[in-house]
Tab-separated table of C-alpha atoms and ligand atoms in Angstrom:
chain	number	residue	atom	x	y	z
A	20	MET	CA	-13.756	-9.341	26.025
A	21	ASP	CA	-10.639	-7.588	25.234
A	22	PHE	CA	-10.277	-7.959	21.457
A	23	ALA	CA	-7.043	-6.202	21.247
A	24	ASN	CA	-4.810	-9.194	20.927
A	25	TYR	CA	-7.583	-11.679	20.184
A	26	ASP	CA	-6.905	-13.537	16.827
A	27	PRO	CA	-6.815	-17.215	17.748
A	28	ASP	CA	-6.189	-18.641	14.417
A	29	GLY	CA	-5.567	-15.628	12.338
A	30	ALA	CA	-8.884	-16.006	10.565
A	31	SER	CA	-9.874	-12.484	10.719
A	32	ARG	CA	-6.575	-11.670	8.837
A	33	GLY	CA	-7.041	-13.566	5.525
A	34	ARG	CA	-4.754	-12.760	2.887
A	35	GLU	CA	-2.684	-9.381	3.045
A	36	ILE	CA	-3.821	-6.768	0.956
A	37	ILE	CA	-1.178	-4.262	-0.352
A	38	SER	CA	-1.982	-0.858	-1.595
A	39	ALA	CA	0.262	1.686	-3.304
A	40	LYS	CA	-0.272	5.360	-4.072
A	41	ILE	CA	0.657	7.735	-6.772
A	42	VAL	CA	0.051	11.482	-6.175
A	43	VAL	CA	-1.306	13.915	-8.868
A	44	ALA	CA	-0.131	17.417	-7.795
A	45	GLY	CA	-0.161	20.712	-9.623
A	46	GLY	CA	-1.646	24.078	-9.211
A	47	PHE	CA	-5.288	25.301	-9.081
A	48	GLY	CA	-7.254	23.898	-11.885
A	49	VAL	CA	-4.599	21.995	-13.970
A	50	GLY	CA	-6.920	18.978	-14.470
A	51	LYS	CA	-5.796	16.727	-11.545
A	52	THR	CA	-9.319	15.566	-10.789
A	53	THR	CA	-10.133	14.944	-14.589
A	54	LEU	CA	-6.891	12.888	-14.791
A	55	VAL	CA	-7.904	10.708	-11.789
A	56	GLY	CA	-11.334	10.348	-13.158
A	57	ALA	CA	-9.963	9.250	-16.471
A	58	ILE	CA	-8.385	6.060	-15.222
A	59	SER	CA	-10.072	5.426	-11.910
A	60	GLU	CA	-12.454	2.529	-11.490
A	61	ILE	CA	-14.666	4.626	-9.263
A	62	GLN	CA	-16.069	8.212	-9.673
A	63	PRO	CA	-13.169	10.427	-7.929
A	64	LEU	CA	-14.167	10.432	-4.231
A	65	THR	CA	-13.729	13.423	-1.892
A	66	THR	CA	-12.592	13.274	1.481
A	67	GLU	CA	-12.429	16.399	4.000
A	68	ALA	CA	-10.037	17.291	6.611
A	69	LEU	CA	-10.919	19.827	9.107
A	70	MET	CA	-8.446	22.558	9.971
A	71	THR	CA	-8.392	26.003	11.568
A	72	ALA	CA	-8.239	29.054	9.125
A	73	ALA	CA	-4.950	29.781	10.378
A	74	GLY	CA	-3.831	26.350	9.280
A	75	VAL	CA	-2.160	25.489	12.594
A	76	GLY	CA	-2.806	22.016	12.114
A	77	ILE	CA	-5.155	19.410	10.300
A	78	ASP	CA	-8.203	18.394	12.340
A	79	ASP	CA	-6.961	20.168	15.335
A	80	SER	CA	-9.887	22.558	15.406
A	81	SER	CA	-11.394	21.209	18.540
A	82	LYS	CA	-8.485	22.252	20.512
A	83	VAL	CA	-8.898	26.016	19.698
A	84	PRO	CA	-12.497	26.726	20.272
A	85	GLY	CA	-13.713	29.935	18.804
A	86	LYS	CA	-11.159	29.654	15.849
A	87	GLU	CA	-12.872	29.794	12.582
A	88	THR	CA	-12.667	26.120	11.023
A	89	THR	CA	-12.564	25.391	7.181
A	90	THR	CA	-12.417	22.050	5.407
A	91	VAL	CA	-9.694	21.021	2.882
A	92	ALA	CA	-10.947	18.613	0.393
A	93	MET	CA	-8.791	16.126	-1.535
A	94	ASP	CA	-10.050	13.669	-4.229
A	95	PHE	CA	-8.808	10.396	-5.089
A	96	GLY	CA	-9.460	7.399	-7.416
A	97	ARG	CA	-8.773	3.585	-7.098
A	98	ILE	CA	-7.639	0.842	-9.434
A	99	THR	CA	-7.825	-2.499	-8.222
A	100	MET	CA	-5.130	-4.408	-9.957
A	101	ALA	CA	-5.272	-7.787	-8.342
A	102	GLU	CA	-7.227	-9.390	-5.332
A	103	ASP	CA	-4.202	-8.295	-3.195
A	104	LEU	CA	-3.118	-5.063	-4.866
A	105	ILE	CA	-4.896	-1.862	-5.032
A	106	LEU	CA	-3.484	1.488	-6.584
A	107	TYR	CA	-4.757	4.763	-5.366
A	108	LEU	CA	-4.479	7.976	-6.977
A	109	PHE	CA	-4.422	11.117	-4.707
A	110	GLY	CA	-5.036	14.625	-6.205
A	111	THR	CA	-3.467	17.584	-4.131
A	112	PRO	CA	-5.668	20.387	-3.084
A	113	GLY	CA	-4.961	22.979	-5.600
A	114	GLN	CA	-5.208	26.221	-3.689
A	115	THR	CA	-1.866	27.221	-2.548
A	116	ARG	CA	-3.141	27.811	0.998
A	117	PHE	CA	-3.662	24.233	1.517
A	118	TRP	CA	-0.310	22.993	0.529
A	119	PHE	CA	0.709	21.945	4.132
A	120	MET	CA	-1.611	19.028	3.204
A	121	TRP	CA	0.690	17.729	0.533
A	122	ASP	CA	3.274	16.256	3.118
A	123	GLU	CA	0.623	13.971	4.362
A	124	ILE	CA	-0.515	13.095	0.894
A	125	ILE	CA	2.802	12.220	-0.397
A	126	ARG	CA	4.065	10.194	2.685
A	127	GLY	CA	4.679	6.663	1.357
A	128	ALA	CA	3.686	7.220	-2.024
A	129	VAL	CA	5.413	5.537	-5.168
A	130	GLY	CA	5.910	8.795	-6.899
A	131	ALA	CA	4.066	11.901	-8.272
A	132	ALA	CA	3.033	13.404	-11.754
A	133	VAL	CA	3.050	17.183	-11.357
A	134	LEU	CA	0.643	18.493	-13.772
A	135	VAL	CA	1.306	21.744	-15.698
A	136	ASP	CA	-1.322	23.809	-17.599
A	137	THR	CA	0.650	25.169	-20.760
A	138	ARG	CA	-1.422	28.356	-20.614
A	139	ARG	CA	-0.188	29.204	-17.054
A	140	ILE	CA	3.183	27.820	-17.084
A	141	THR	CA	4.449	30.134	-14.251
A	142	ASP	CA	1.728	28.377	-11.900
A	143	ALA	CA	3.860	25.388	-11.747
A	144	PHE	CA	6.848	27.212	-10.123
A	145	ALA	CA	5.644	26.462	-6.479
A	146	PRO	CA	4.516	22.846	-6.949
A	147	LEU	CA	7.939	22.152	-8.678
A	148	ASP	CA	9.710	23.824	-5.923
A	149	TYR	CA	7.913	21.552	-3.624
A	150	PHE	CA	8.887	18.368	-5.110
A	151	GLU	CA	12.613	19.622	-5.818
A	152	ASN	CA	13.069	19.514	-2.039
A	153	ARG	CA	11.460	16.266	-1.366
A	154	LYS	CA	12.814	12.720	-1.849
A	155	LEU	CA	9.791	11.535	-3.887
A	156	PRO	CA	10.246	10.516	-7.462
A	157	TYR	CA	8.278	12.706	-9.999
A	158	VAL	CA	7.602	13.494	-13.417
A	159	VAL	CA	6.160	16.522	-14.934
A	160	ALA	CA	3.314	16.250	-17.310
A	161	LEU	CA	1.975	18.933	-19.575
A	162	ASN	CA	-1.727	19.031	-19.772
A	163	ARG	CA	-2.471	20.403	-23.251
A	164	PHE	CA	-5.734	22.283	-23.130
A	165	ASP	CA	-7.354	23.038	-26.542
A	166	ASP	CA	-6.704	26.728	-26.660
A	167	ALA	CA	-2.928	26.478	-25.542
A	168	PRO	CA	-0.227	27.818	-27.349
A	169	HIS	CA	2.068	25.139	-28.691
A	170	TYR	CA	5.525	24.746	-27.151
A	171	GLU	CA	8.171	22.104	-27.506
A	172	LEU	CA	8.892	19.961	-24.550
A	173	GLU	CA	12.522	21.244	-24.212
A	174	GLU	CA	11.284	24.885	-24.255
A	175	ILE	CA	9.204	24.165	-21.122
A	176	ARG	CA	12.109	22.254	-19.547
A	177	GLU	CA	14.069	25.242	-19.794
A	178	ALA	CA	11.407	27.728	-18.811
A	179	LEU	CA	10.681	25.694	-15.752
A	180	ALA	CA	14.240	24.934	-15.114
A	181	ILE	CA	13.286	21.077	-14.850
A	182	SER	CA	16.398	18.912	-14.243
A	183	PRO	CA	17.483	16.860	-16.991
A	184	ASP	CA	16.803	13.566	-14.892
A	185	VAL	CA	13.212	14.398	-14.342
A	186	PRO	CA	10.948	12.898	-17.105
A	187	LEU	CA	8.803	15.389	-19.052
A	188	VAL	CA	5.826	14.217	-20.836
A	189	MET	CA	2.796	15.623	-22.821
A	190	CYS	CA	-0.713	14.401	-21.783
A	191	ASP	CA	-4.447	14.707	-22.267
A	192	ALA	CA	-5.821	14.375	-18.773
A	193	ARG	CA	-9.252	13.487	-20.230
A	194	HIS	CA	-7.778	10.367	-22.044
A	195	ARG	CA	-7.395	7.066	-20.320
A	196	GLU	CA	-4.509	6.035	-22.699
A	197	SER	CA	-2.705	9.297	-22.055
A	198	VAL	CA	-3.122	9.202	-18.359
A	199	LYS	CA	-2.066	5.498	-18.164
A	200	GLN	CA	1.203	6.730	-20.028
A	201	VAL	CA	1.851	9.369	-17.465
A	202	LEU	CA	1.478	6.811	-14.764
A	203	VAL	CA	3.715	4.321	-16.421
A	204	THR	CA	6.232	6.914	-16.472
A	205	VAL	CA	5.878	7.670	-12.743
A	206	VAL	CA	6.335	3.968	-11.918
A	207	GLU	CA	9.392	3.486	-14.326
A	208	HIS	CA	11.016	6.555	-12.996
A	209	ALA	CA	10.498	5.430	-9.623
A	210	MET	CA	12.264	1.953	-10.316
A	211	LEU	CA	15.330	3.634	-12.088
A	212	ARG	CA	15.658	5.926	-9.025
A	213	LEU	CA	15.501	2.924	-6.502
A	214	GLN	CA	17.771	1.087	-8.544
A	215	ALA	CA	20.365	4.037	-8.825
A	216	GLU	CA	20.062	4.515	-5.041
A	217	HIS	CA	21.030	0.889	-4.740
A	218	GLY	CA	23.958	1.100	-7.189
A	219	TYR	CA	22.187	-0.879	-10.061
A	220	PRO	CA	22.768	-0.089	-13.637
A	221	ALA	CA	19.675	1.661	-14.989
A	222	SER	CA	17.215	-0.720	-16.574
A	223	VAL	CA	13.642	-1.359	-16.188
A	224	GLY	CA	12.242	-4.852	-17.010
B	21	MET	CA	-16.842	24.740	17.426
B	22	GLU	CA	-19.733	25.200	15.073
B	23	PRO	CA	-21.690	22.248	13.991
B	24	ARG	CA	-20.778	21.255	10.479
B	25	ARG	CA	-23.472	20.916	7.832
B	26	ASP	CA	-23.291	17.414	6.601
B	27	PRO	CA	-23.860	17.081	2.846
B	28	ARG	CA	-26.880	14.701	3.534
B	29	GLY	CA	-28.409	17.555	5.476
B	30	ALA	CA	-28.012	16.383	8.975
B	31	LEU	CA	-26.115	18.372	11.496
B	32	VAL	CA	-23.095	16.756	12.939
B	33	ARG	CA	-20.437	17.582	15.342
B	34	PRO	CA	-17.512	15.820	14.043
B	35	TYR	CA	-15.790	15.398	17.145
B	36	ALA	CA	-18.685	14.483	19.405
B	37	VAL	CA	-18.410	10.803	17.914
B	38	THR	CA	-14.749	10.579	19.227
B	39	ARG	CA	-15.582	12.337	22.587
B	40	GLY	CA	-13.309	15.194	21.362
B	41	ARG	CA	-10.266	13.007	20.965
B	42	THR	CA	-8.062	13.946	18.052
B	43	GLU	CA	-5.197	11.648	18.349
B	44	PRO	CA	-5.584	8.365	16.769
B	45	LEU	CA	-4.046	5.179	18.569
B	46	GLN	CA	-2.203	4.668	15.482
B	47	ASN	CA	-1.549	7.042	12.397
B	48	ILE	CA	-3.100	5.035	9.703
B	49	ALA	CA	-1.985	6.150	6.211
B	50	LEU	CA	-4.628	7.738	3.792
B	51	GLU	CA	-4.223	4.647	1.471
B	52	ALA	CA	-3.830	1.940	4.124
B	53	VAL	CA	-6.496	-0.829	3.432
B	54	LEU	CA	-9.044	-2.066	6.047
B	55	SER	CA	-11.569	-4.982	5.611
B	56	SER	CA	-14.174	-6.559	7.759
B	57	THR	CA	-15.469	-10.124	7.976
B	58	ALA	CA	-19.092	-10.877	8.550
B	59	THR	CA	-18.324	-11.907	12.039
B	60	GLN	CA	-16.519	-8.646	12.561
B	61	SER	CA	-19.458	-6.843	11.288
B	62	ALA	CA	-21.918	-8.557	13.471
B	63	GLU	CA	-19.831	-7.423	16.359
B	64	ALA	CA	-19.446	-3.896	15.165
B	65	ARG	CA	-23.290	-3.690	15.725
B	66	PHE	CA	-22.750	-3.180	19.281
B	67	ALA	CA	-20.046	-0.786	18.954
B	68	GLY	CA	-22.250	2.417	18.179
B	69	HIS	CA	-23.621	3.823	15.032
B	70	ASP	CA	-20.570	5.457	13.465
B	71	LYS	CA	-18.466	2.259	14.017
B	72	TYR	CA	-21.155	0.048	12.561
B	73	ARG	CA	-21.227	2.320	9.401
B	74	ILE	CA	-17.556	2.011	9.139
B	75	SER	CA	-17.677	-1.790	9.327
B	76	SER	CA	-20.523	-2.021	6.737
B	77	VAL	CA	-18.460	-0.136	4.164
B	78	CYS	CA	-15.560	-2.517	4.655
B	79	GLU	CA	-17.580	-5.716	4.795
B	80	GLY	CA	-16.686	-7.809	1.808
B	81	ARG	CA	-14.531	-5.161	0.207
B	82	ALA	CA	-11.272	-3.873	1.208
B	83	GLN	CA	-11.271	-0.206	1.551
B	84	SER	CA	-8.777	2.561	2.174
B	85	LEU	CA	-8.779	4.979	5.162
B	86	ALA	CA	-9.680	7.593	2.485
B	87	GLU	CA	-12.615	5.617	1.125
B	88	ILE	CA	-13.998	4.911	4.510
B	89	ALA	CA	-14.036	8.674	5.289
B	90	ALA	CA	-15.543	9.500	1.851
B	91	TYR	CA	-18.216	6.892	2.038
B	92	THR	CA	-19.221	7.725	5.535
B	93	ARG	CA	-19.043	11.424	4.817
B	94	MET	CA	-16.985	11.934	8.084
B	95	PRO	CA	-13.837	14.116	8.001
B	96	LEU	CA	-10.648	12.454	7.692
B	97	GLY	CA	-9.317	13.131	11.454
B	98	VAL	CA	-12.244	11.707	12.998
B	99	THR	CA	-12.378	8.565	10.789
B	100	ARG	CA	-8.810	7.911	11.496
B	101	VAL	CA	-9.592	7.939	15.288
B	102	LEU	CA	-12.471	5.566	15.000
B	103	VAL	CA	-10.741	3.261	12.533
B	104	ALA	CA	-7.660	2.901	14.815
B	105	ASP	CA	-9.914	2.160	17.607
B	106	MET	CA	-11.683	-0.426	15.618
B	107	VAL	CA	-8.539	-2.132	14.735
B	108	ALA	CA	-7.455	-2.348	18.291
B	109	GLU	CA	-10.839	-3.638	19.202
B	110	GLY	CA	-10.544	-6.490	16.446
B	111	LEU	CA	-13.443	-5.143	14.612
B	112	LEU	CA	-11.472	-4.287	11.292
B	113	THR	CA	-8.453	-5.879	9.837
B	114	LEU	CA	-5.659	-3.414	8.905
B	115	HIS	CA	-3.728	-4.571	5.898
B	116	SER	CA	-0.299	-3.351	4.539
B	117	ALA	CA	0.344	-1.701	7.933
B	118	ALA	CA	3.942	-1.808	7.201
B	119	PRO	CA	4.474	-0.607	3.619
B	120	ALA	CA	7.207	-2.566	1.546
B	121	THR	CA	10.665	-1.712	2.933
B	122	GLY	CA	13.837	-2.855	1.603
B	123	PHE	CA	15.128	-2.845	-2.079
B	124	ALA	CA	13.941	-6.293	-3.262
B	125	ALA	CA	10.426	-5.822	-1.689
B	126	ARG	CA	10.071	-2.252	-2.942
B	127	MET	CA	11.148	-3.285	-6.487
B	128	ASN	CA	8.713	-6.243	-6.572
B	129	LEU	CA	5.806	-3.867	-5.659
B	130	LEU	CA	6.753	-1.448	-8.117
B	131	GLY	CA	7.058	-4.082	-10.664
B	132	ARG	CA	3.511	-5.259	-9.969
B	133	VAL	CA	2.060	-1.822	-10.109
B	134	LEU	CA	3.817	-1.257	-13.470
B	135	SER	CA	2.428	-4.479	-15.013
B	136	GLY	CA	-0.977	-3.711	-13.544
B	137	LEU	CA	-1.010	-0.299	-15.156
B	138	ARG	CA	0.249	-1.722	-18.606
B	139	GLU	CA	-2.520	-4.210	-18.600
B	140	LEU	CA	-5.209	-1.698	-18.078
C	17	GTP	N1	-9.322	20.855	-22.978
C	17	GTP	C1	-9.081	20.421	-21.889
C	17	GTP	N2	-9.662	20.611	-20.731
C	17	GTP	C2	-9.156	19.975	-19.519
C	17	GTP	C3	-8.283	19.185	-19.566
C	17	GTP	N3	-8.021	18.676	-18.463
C	17	GTP	C4	-8.997	19.318	-17.415
C	17	GTP	N4	-9.664	19.991	-18.375
C	17	GTP	C5	-10.765	20.972	-17.866
C	17	GTP	O1	-10.174	21.911	-16.967
C	17	GTP	C6	-11.036	22.136	-16.048
C	17	GTP	C7	-10.473	21.972	-14.505
C	17	GTP	O2	-10.014	20.602	-14.413
C	17	GTP	P1	-10.062	19.665	-13.038
C	17	GTP	O3	-9.760	18.326	-13.383
C	17	GTP	O4	-11.234	20.209	-12.318
C	17	GTP	O5	-8.653	20.467	-12.258
C	17	GTP	P2	-8.129	20.293	-10.808
C	17	GTP	O6	-6.612	20.409	-11.015
C	17	GTP	O7	-8.775	19.184	-10.386
C	17	GTP	O8	-8.773	21.358	-10.170
C	17	GTP	P3	-8.613	21.967	-8.572
C	17	GTP	O9	-8.841	20.816	-7.929
C	17	GTP	O10	-9.797	23.079	-8.438
C	17	GTP	O11	-7.325	22.580	-8.326
C	17	GTP	C8	-12.235	21.362	-16.030
C	17	GTP	O12	-13.328	22.044	-16.559
C	17	GTP	C9	-11.938	20.122	-17.031
C	17	GTP	O13	-12.851	19.590	-17.784
C	17	GTP	C10	-7.581	18.850	-20.702
C	17	GTP	O14	-6.434	18.028	-20.890
C	17	GTP	N5	-8.007	19.447	-21.907
C	18	MG	MG1	-9.647	19.113	-8.442
């Protein structure tokens, strides 16, 4: 039997379930997995993609026998918001040599939060460059580590040359309420951007 | 290619299960959600071990492609090939195949996500 188009009464379809995705980006060890774990309803999960060491392509290793393969891990969490709505949070692989994976991770996302460790501010240059050259709405979240020097938000905005229309917030990636606020900021910013693109005056309900 | 050591300890050759195929029938997004009914799951029993495992993960609970890969401990690329096959075979139902497009639909989705977050 050919099942390809076999759906006599649409019974298998049920109600449509929609998923949305927010990306948590940033350099190595800035707290991405911690942030996802602080709000996810499941322990952050990891999925692996195979690639050749040369990074010629994801999961393309079988075509180049003999080439060394390596796996890129990305972790993610889930928030089931309604029976028909699931939000996924995807962390990007932190190591810079895996940044080609980011294109796949951000595709179709609502927006992104770029996490910055205030002890290593210059590590944020490359992730910020990446998002400046993409269409995806993003916000910058400063993850305050206990031993980090204190900076004013505006000092950091200037140091990182963050455009005035990009929201900049302080957060603690370990705390659910703080993480929730970061994600709310991402979605509100995405709504404002979408409205602006369609010529609406800025306001989020 | 070297066999890959599976975290459970078994040796698996990731591409053996897709017979070396790396191109999925359709490029399912990481967050695209799939589900399987009891009937579909029963049919998947005859579709081979890996497809049956995928089907079991999705039975009664919608799971994203990324979750399926994580729970079955298969690499993402292999999972995507198998899942796309299963959608074509009617063994899995793919939800939200087309993400919200158009201003009103996108605003509506963002608004729902925003209130969902605020209610957490
Ligand atoms: N004090 C403090 N520690 C944190 C905070 N966020 C993360 N950490 C710690 O920093 C370390 C790195 O955090 P991860 O969440 O693993 O960072 P990551 O960005 O996922 O790291 P990679 O995936 O390896 O790039 C862990 O030991 C965390 O416990 C924070 O807000 N405050
Ligand atoms: Mg991590």
